[in-house]
PDB file of C-alpha atoms in Angstrom:
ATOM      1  CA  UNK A 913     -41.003 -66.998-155.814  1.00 67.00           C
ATOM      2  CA  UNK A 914     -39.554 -63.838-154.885  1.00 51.00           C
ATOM      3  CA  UNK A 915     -41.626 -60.493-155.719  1.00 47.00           C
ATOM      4  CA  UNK A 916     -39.054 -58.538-157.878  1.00 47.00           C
ATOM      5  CA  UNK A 917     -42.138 -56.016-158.693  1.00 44.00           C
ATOM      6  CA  UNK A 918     -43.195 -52.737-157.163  1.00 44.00           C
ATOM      7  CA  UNK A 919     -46.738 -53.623-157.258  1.00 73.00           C
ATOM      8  CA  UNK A 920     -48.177 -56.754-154.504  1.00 85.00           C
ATOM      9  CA  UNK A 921     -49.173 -59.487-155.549  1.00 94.00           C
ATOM     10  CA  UNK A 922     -52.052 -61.225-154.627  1.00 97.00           C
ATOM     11  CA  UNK A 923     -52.322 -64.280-152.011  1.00 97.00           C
ATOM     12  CA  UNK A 924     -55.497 -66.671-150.791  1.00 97.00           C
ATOM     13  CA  UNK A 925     -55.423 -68.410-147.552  1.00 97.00           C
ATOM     14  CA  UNK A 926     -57.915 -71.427-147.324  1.00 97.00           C
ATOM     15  CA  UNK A 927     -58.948 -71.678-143.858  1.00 96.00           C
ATOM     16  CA  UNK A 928     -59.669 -74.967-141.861  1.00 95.00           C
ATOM     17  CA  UNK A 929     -62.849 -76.255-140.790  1.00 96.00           C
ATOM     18  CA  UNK A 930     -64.453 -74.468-137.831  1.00 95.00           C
ATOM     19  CA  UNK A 931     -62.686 -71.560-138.613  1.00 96.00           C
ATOM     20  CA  UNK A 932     -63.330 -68.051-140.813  1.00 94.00           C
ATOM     21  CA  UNK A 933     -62.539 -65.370-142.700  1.00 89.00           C
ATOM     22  CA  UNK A 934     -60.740 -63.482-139.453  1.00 90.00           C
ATOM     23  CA  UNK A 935     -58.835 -66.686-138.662  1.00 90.00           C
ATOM     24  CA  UNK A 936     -55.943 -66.231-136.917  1.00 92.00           C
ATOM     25  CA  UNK A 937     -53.654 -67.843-139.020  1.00 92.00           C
ATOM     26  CA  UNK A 938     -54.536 -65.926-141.618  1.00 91.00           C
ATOM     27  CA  UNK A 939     -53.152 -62.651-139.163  1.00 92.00           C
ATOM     28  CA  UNK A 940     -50.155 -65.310-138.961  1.00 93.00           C
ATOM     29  CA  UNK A 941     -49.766 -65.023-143.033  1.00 94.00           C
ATOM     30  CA  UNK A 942     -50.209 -61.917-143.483  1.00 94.00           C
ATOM     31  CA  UNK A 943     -48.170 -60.585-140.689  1.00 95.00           C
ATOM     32  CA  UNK A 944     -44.930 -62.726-141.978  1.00 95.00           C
ATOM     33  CA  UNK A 945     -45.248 -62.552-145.583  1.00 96.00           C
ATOM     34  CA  UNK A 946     -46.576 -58.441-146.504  1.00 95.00           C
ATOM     35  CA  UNK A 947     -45.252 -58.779-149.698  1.00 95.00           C
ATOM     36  CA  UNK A 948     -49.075 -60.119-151.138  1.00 96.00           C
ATOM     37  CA  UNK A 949     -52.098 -58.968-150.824  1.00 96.00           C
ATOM     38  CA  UNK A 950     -53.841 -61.449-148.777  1.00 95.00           C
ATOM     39  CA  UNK A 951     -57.765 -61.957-149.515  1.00 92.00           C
ATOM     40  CA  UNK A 952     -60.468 -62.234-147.227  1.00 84.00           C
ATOM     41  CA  UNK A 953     -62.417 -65.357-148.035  1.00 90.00           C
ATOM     42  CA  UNK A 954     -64.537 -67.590-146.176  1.00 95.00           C
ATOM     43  CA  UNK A 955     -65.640 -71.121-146.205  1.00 96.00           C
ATOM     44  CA  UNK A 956     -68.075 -73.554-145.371  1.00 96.00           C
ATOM     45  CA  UNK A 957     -68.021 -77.257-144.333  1.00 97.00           C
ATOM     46  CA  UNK A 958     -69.410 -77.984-147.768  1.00 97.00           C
ATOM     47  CA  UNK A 959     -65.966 -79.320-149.581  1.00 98.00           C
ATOM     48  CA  UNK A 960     -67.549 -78.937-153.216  1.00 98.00           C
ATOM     49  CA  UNK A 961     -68.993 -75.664-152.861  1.00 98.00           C
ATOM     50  CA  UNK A 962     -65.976 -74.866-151.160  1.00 98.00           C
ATOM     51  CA  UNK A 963     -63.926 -75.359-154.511  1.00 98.00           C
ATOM     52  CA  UNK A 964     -66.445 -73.522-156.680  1.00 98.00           C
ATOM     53  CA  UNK A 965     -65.683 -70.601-154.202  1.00 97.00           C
ATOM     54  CA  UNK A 966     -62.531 -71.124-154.357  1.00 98.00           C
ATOM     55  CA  UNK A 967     -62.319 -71.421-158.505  1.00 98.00           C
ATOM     56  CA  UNK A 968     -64.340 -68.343-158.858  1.00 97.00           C
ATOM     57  CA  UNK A 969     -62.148 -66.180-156.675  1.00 97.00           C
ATOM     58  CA  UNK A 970     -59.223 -67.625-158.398  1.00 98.00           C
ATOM     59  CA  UNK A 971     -60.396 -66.770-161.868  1.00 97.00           C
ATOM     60  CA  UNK A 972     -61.132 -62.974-160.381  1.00 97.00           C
ATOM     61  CA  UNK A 973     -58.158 -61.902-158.498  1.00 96.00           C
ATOM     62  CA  UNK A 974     -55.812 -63.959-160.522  1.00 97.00           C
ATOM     63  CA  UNK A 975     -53.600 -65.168-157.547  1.00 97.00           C
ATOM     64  CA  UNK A 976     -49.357 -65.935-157.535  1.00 97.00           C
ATOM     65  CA  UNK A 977     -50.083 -67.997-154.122  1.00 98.00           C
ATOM     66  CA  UNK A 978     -52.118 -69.805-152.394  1.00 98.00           C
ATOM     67  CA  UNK A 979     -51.989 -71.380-148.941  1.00 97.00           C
ATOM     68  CA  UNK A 980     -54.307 -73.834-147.985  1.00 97.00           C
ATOM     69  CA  UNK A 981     -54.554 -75.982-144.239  1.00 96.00           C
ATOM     70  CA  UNK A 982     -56.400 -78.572-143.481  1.00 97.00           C
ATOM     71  CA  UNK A 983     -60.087 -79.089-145.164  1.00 97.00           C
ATOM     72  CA  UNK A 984     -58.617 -75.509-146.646  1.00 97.00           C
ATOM     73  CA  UNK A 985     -55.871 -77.837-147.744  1.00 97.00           C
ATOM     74  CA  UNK A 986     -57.899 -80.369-149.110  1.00 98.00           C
ATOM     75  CA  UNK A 987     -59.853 -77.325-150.851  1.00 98.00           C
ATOM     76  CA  UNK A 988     -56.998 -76.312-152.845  1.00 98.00           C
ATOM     77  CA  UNK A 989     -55.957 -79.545-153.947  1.00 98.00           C
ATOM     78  CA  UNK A 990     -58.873 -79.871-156.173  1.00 98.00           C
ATOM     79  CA  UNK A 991     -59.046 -76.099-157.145  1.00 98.00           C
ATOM     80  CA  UNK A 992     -58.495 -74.574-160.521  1.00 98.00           C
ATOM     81  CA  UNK A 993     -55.423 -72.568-159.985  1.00 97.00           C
ATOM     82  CA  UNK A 994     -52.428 -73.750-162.673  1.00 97.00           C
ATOM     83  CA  UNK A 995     -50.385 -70.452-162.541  1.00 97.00           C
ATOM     84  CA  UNK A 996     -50.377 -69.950-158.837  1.00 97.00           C
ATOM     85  CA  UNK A 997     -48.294 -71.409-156.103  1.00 98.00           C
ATOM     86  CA  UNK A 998     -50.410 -73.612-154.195  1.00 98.00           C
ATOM     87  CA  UNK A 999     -49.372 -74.890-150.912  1.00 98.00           C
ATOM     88  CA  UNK A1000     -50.967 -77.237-148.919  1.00 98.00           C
ATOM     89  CA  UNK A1001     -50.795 -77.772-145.342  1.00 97.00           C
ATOM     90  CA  UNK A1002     -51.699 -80.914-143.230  1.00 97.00           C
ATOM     91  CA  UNK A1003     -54.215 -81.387-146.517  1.00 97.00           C
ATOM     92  CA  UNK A1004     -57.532 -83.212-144.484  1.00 97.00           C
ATOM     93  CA  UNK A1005     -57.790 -85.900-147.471  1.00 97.00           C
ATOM     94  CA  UNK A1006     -59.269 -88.335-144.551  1.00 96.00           C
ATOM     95  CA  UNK A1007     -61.672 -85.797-143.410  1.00 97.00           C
ATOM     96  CA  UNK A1008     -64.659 -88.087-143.293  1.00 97.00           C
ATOM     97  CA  UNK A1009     -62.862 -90.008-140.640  1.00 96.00           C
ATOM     98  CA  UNK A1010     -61.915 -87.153-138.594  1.00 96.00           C
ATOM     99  CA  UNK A1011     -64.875 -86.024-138.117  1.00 97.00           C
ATOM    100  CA  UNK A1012     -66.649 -89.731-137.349  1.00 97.00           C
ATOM    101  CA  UNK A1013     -64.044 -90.752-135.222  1.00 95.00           C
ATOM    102  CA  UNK A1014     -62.304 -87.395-133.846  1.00 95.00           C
ATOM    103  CA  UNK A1015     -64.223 -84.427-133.938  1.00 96.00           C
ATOM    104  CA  UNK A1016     -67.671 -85.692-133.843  1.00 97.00           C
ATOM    105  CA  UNK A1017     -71.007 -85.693-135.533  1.00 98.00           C
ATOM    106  CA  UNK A1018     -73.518 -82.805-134.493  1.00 98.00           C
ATOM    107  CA  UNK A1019     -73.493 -79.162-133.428  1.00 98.00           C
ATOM    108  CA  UNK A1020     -70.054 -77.519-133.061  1.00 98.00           C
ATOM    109  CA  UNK A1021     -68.981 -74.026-132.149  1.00 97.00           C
ATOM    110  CA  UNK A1022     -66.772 -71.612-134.932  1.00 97.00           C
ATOM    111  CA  UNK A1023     -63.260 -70.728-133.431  1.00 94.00           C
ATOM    112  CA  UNK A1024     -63.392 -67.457-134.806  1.00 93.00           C
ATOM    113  CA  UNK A1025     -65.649 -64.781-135.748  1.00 92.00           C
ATOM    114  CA  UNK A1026     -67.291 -65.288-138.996  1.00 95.00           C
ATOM    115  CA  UNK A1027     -68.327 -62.661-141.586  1.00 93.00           C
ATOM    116  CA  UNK A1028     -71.606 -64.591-142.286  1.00 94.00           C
ATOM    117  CA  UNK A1029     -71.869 -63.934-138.619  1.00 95.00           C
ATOM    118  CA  UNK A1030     -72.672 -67.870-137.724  1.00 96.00           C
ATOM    119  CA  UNK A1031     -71.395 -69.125-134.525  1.00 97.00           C
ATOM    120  CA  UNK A1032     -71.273 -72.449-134.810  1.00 97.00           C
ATOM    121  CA  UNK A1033     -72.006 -75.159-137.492  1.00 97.00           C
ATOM    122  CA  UNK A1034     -73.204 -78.816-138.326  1.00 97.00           C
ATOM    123  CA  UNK A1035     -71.849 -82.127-138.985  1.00 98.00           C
ATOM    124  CA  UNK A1036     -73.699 -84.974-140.281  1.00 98.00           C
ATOM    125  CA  UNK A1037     -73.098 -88.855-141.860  1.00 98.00           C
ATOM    126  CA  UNK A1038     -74.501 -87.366-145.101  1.00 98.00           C
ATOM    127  CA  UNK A1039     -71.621 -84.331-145.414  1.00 98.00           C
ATOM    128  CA  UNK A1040     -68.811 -87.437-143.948  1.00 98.00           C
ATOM    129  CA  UNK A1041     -70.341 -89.689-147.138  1.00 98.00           C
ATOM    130  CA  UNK A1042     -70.507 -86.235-149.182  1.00 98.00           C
ATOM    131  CA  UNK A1043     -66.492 -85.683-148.688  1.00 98.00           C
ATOM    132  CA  UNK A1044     -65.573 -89.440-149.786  1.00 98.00           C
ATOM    133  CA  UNK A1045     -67.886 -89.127-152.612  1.00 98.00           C
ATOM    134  CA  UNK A1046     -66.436 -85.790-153.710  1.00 98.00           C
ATOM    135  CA  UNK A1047     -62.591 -87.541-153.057  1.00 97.00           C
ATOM    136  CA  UNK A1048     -63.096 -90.428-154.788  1.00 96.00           C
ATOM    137  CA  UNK A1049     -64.853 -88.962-158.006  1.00 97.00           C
ATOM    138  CA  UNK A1050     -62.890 -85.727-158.509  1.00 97.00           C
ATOM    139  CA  UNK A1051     -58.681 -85.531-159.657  1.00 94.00           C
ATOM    140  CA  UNK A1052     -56.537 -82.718-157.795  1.00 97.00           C
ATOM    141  CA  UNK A1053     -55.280 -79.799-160.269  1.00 95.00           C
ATOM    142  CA  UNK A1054     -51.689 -78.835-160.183  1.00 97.00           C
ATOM    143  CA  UNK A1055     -50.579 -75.322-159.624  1.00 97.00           C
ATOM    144  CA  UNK A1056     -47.603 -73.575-161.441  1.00 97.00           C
ATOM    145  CA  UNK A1057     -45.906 -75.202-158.775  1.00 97.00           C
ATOM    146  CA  UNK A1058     -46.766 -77.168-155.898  1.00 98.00           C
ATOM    147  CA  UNK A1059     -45.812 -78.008-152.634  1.00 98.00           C
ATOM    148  CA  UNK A1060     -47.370 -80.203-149.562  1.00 97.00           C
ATOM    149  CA  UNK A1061     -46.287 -79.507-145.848  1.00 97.00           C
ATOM    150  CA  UNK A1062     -46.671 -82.340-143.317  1.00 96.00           C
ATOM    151  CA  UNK A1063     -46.394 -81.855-139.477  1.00 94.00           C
ATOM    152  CA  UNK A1064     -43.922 -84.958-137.940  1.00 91.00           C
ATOM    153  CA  UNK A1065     -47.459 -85.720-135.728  1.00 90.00           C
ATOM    154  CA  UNK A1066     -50.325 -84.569-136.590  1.00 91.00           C
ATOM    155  CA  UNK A1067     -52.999 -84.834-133.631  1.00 92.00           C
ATOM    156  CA  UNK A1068     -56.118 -84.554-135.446  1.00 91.00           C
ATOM    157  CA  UNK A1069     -56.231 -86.334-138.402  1.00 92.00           C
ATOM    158  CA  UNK A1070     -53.678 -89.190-137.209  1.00 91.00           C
ATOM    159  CA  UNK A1071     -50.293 -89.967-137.922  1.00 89.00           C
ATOM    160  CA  UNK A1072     -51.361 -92.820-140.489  1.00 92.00           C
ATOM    161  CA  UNK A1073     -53.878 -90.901-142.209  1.00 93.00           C
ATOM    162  CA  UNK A1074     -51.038 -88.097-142.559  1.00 92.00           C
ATOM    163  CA  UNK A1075     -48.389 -90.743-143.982  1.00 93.00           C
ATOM    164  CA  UNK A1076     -51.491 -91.802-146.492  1.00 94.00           C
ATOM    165  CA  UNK A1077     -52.002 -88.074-147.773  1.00 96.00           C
ATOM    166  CA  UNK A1078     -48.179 -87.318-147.839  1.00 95.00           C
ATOM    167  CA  UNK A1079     -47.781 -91.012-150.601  1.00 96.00           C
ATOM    168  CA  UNK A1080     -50.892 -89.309-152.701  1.00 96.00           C
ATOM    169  CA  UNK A1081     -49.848 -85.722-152.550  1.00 97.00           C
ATOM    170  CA  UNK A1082     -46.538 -87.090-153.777  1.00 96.00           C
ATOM    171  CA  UNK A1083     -47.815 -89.114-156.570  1.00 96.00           C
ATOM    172  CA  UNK A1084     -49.573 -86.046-158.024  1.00 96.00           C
ATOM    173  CA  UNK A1085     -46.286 -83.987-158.523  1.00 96.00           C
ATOM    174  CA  UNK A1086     -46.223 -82.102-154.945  1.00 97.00           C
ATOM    175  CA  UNK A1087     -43.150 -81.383-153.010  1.00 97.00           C
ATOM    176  CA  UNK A1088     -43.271 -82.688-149.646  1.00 97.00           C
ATOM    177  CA  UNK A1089     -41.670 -80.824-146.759  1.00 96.00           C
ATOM    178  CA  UNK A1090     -41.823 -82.370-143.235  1.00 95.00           C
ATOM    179  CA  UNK A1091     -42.170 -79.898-141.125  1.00 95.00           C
ATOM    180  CA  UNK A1092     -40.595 -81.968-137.266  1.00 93.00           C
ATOM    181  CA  UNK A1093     -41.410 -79.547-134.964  1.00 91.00           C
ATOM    182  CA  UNK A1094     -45.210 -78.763-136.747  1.00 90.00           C
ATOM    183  CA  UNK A1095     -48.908 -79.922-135.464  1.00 91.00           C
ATOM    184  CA  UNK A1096     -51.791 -79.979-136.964  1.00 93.00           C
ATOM    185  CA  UNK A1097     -52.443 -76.137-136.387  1.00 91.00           C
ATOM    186  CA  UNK A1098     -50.702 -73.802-138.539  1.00 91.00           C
ATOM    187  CA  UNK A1099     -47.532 -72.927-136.150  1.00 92.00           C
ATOM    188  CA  UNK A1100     -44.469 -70.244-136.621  1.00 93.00           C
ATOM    189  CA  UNK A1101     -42.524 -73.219-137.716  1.00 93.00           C
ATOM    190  CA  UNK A1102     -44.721 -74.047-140.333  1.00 94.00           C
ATOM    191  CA  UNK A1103     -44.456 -70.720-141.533  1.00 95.00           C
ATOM    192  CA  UNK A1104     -40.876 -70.471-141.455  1.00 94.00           C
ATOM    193  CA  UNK A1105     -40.789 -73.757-143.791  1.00 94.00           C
ATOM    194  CA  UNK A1106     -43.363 -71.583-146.292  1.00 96.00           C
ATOM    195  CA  UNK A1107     -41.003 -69.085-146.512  1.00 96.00           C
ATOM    196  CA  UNK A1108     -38.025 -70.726-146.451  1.00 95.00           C
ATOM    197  CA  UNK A1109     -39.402 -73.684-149.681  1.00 95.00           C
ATOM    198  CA  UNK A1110     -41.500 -71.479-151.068  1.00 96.00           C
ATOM    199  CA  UNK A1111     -41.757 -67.685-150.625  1.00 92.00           C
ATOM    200  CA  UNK A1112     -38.049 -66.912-150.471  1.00 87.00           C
ATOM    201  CA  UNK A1113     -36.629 -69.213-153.315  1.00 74.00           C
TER     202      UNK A1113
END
């Protein structure tokens, strides 16, 4: 998806849980591929306002790509977005679990600082039931096209709930790059798989 035009197009990055609009892997995107115009968006830990946000911005700036990891992942698989690129990263489709069983319930810190100016955020049972409710009564959208990255071993969510998400991803239409050297975590070998499926083709 090579930009043959003079003027930028526009990009989204969906951050992660815990994270923000100054995420550092957003510096990561926009650092390696200066082509787009990357917008500043942030999210909650709320996955179905997170997709109205996500819909609404998508309808405004009229996007070619967009780049989603983890719960941002899981975001964009169920956003409105059929003529842009969506890619998802290490897509959190078993995020109720991680949270129960990985990251916690309760109070956690942000990993980065936040334009609503929060510092850290809650968990509960309710949002974990609120995820598998949302996941089990709502059908991913394609994209123009569509492609899924999976680390080799992914620390967080767990290697079988990774091998789960890569079988559904796939059975919606999604090409699905293994990225061997990748972790959860957005790394530079991640984003050398981006641009080498996606951005440069």
């Amino acid at each position: 998806m090579s930009n043959k035009t003079s003027t930028l197009q526009t990009a989204i990055y969906v951050h992660g849980l815990a994270s923000g609009a100054y995420s550092l892997n957003l510096k990561k995107m926009t650092d390696r591929f200066p082509q787009f115009t990357w917008a500043i968006a942030e999210y909650g830990e709320d996955l179905a306002k997170n997709v109205e946000h996500l819909n609404r911005l998508v309808a405004k700036l009229k996007p070619s790509l967009i780049v989603g990891t983890s719960m941002g992942g899981l975001t964009l698989l169920y956003a409105d977005a059929p003529n842009a690129t969506k890619v998802v990263h290490n897509p959190a489709l078993s995020i109720a679990d991680c949270v129960r069983n990985t990251i916690g319930l309760g109070e956690h810190p942000y990993k980065c600082r936040r334009l609503d100016k929060k510092t850290t955020f809650m968990l509960t049972e309710e949002m974990c039931q609120a995820y598998e409710a949302y996941i089990a009564s709502h059908t991913p959208s394609l994209g123009r096209a569509n492609y899924a990255i999976f680390s080799a071993h992914d620390e967080l969510l767990g290697d079988d709930a990774a091998t789960r998400a890569q079988e559904f991803v796939s059975s919606l239409g999604y090409k699905v790059v293994i990225d061997p050297e990748g972790v959860h975590s957005l790394t530079p070998s991640t984003i050398d798989l981006i641009a080498k499926e996606v951005i440069d083709k």
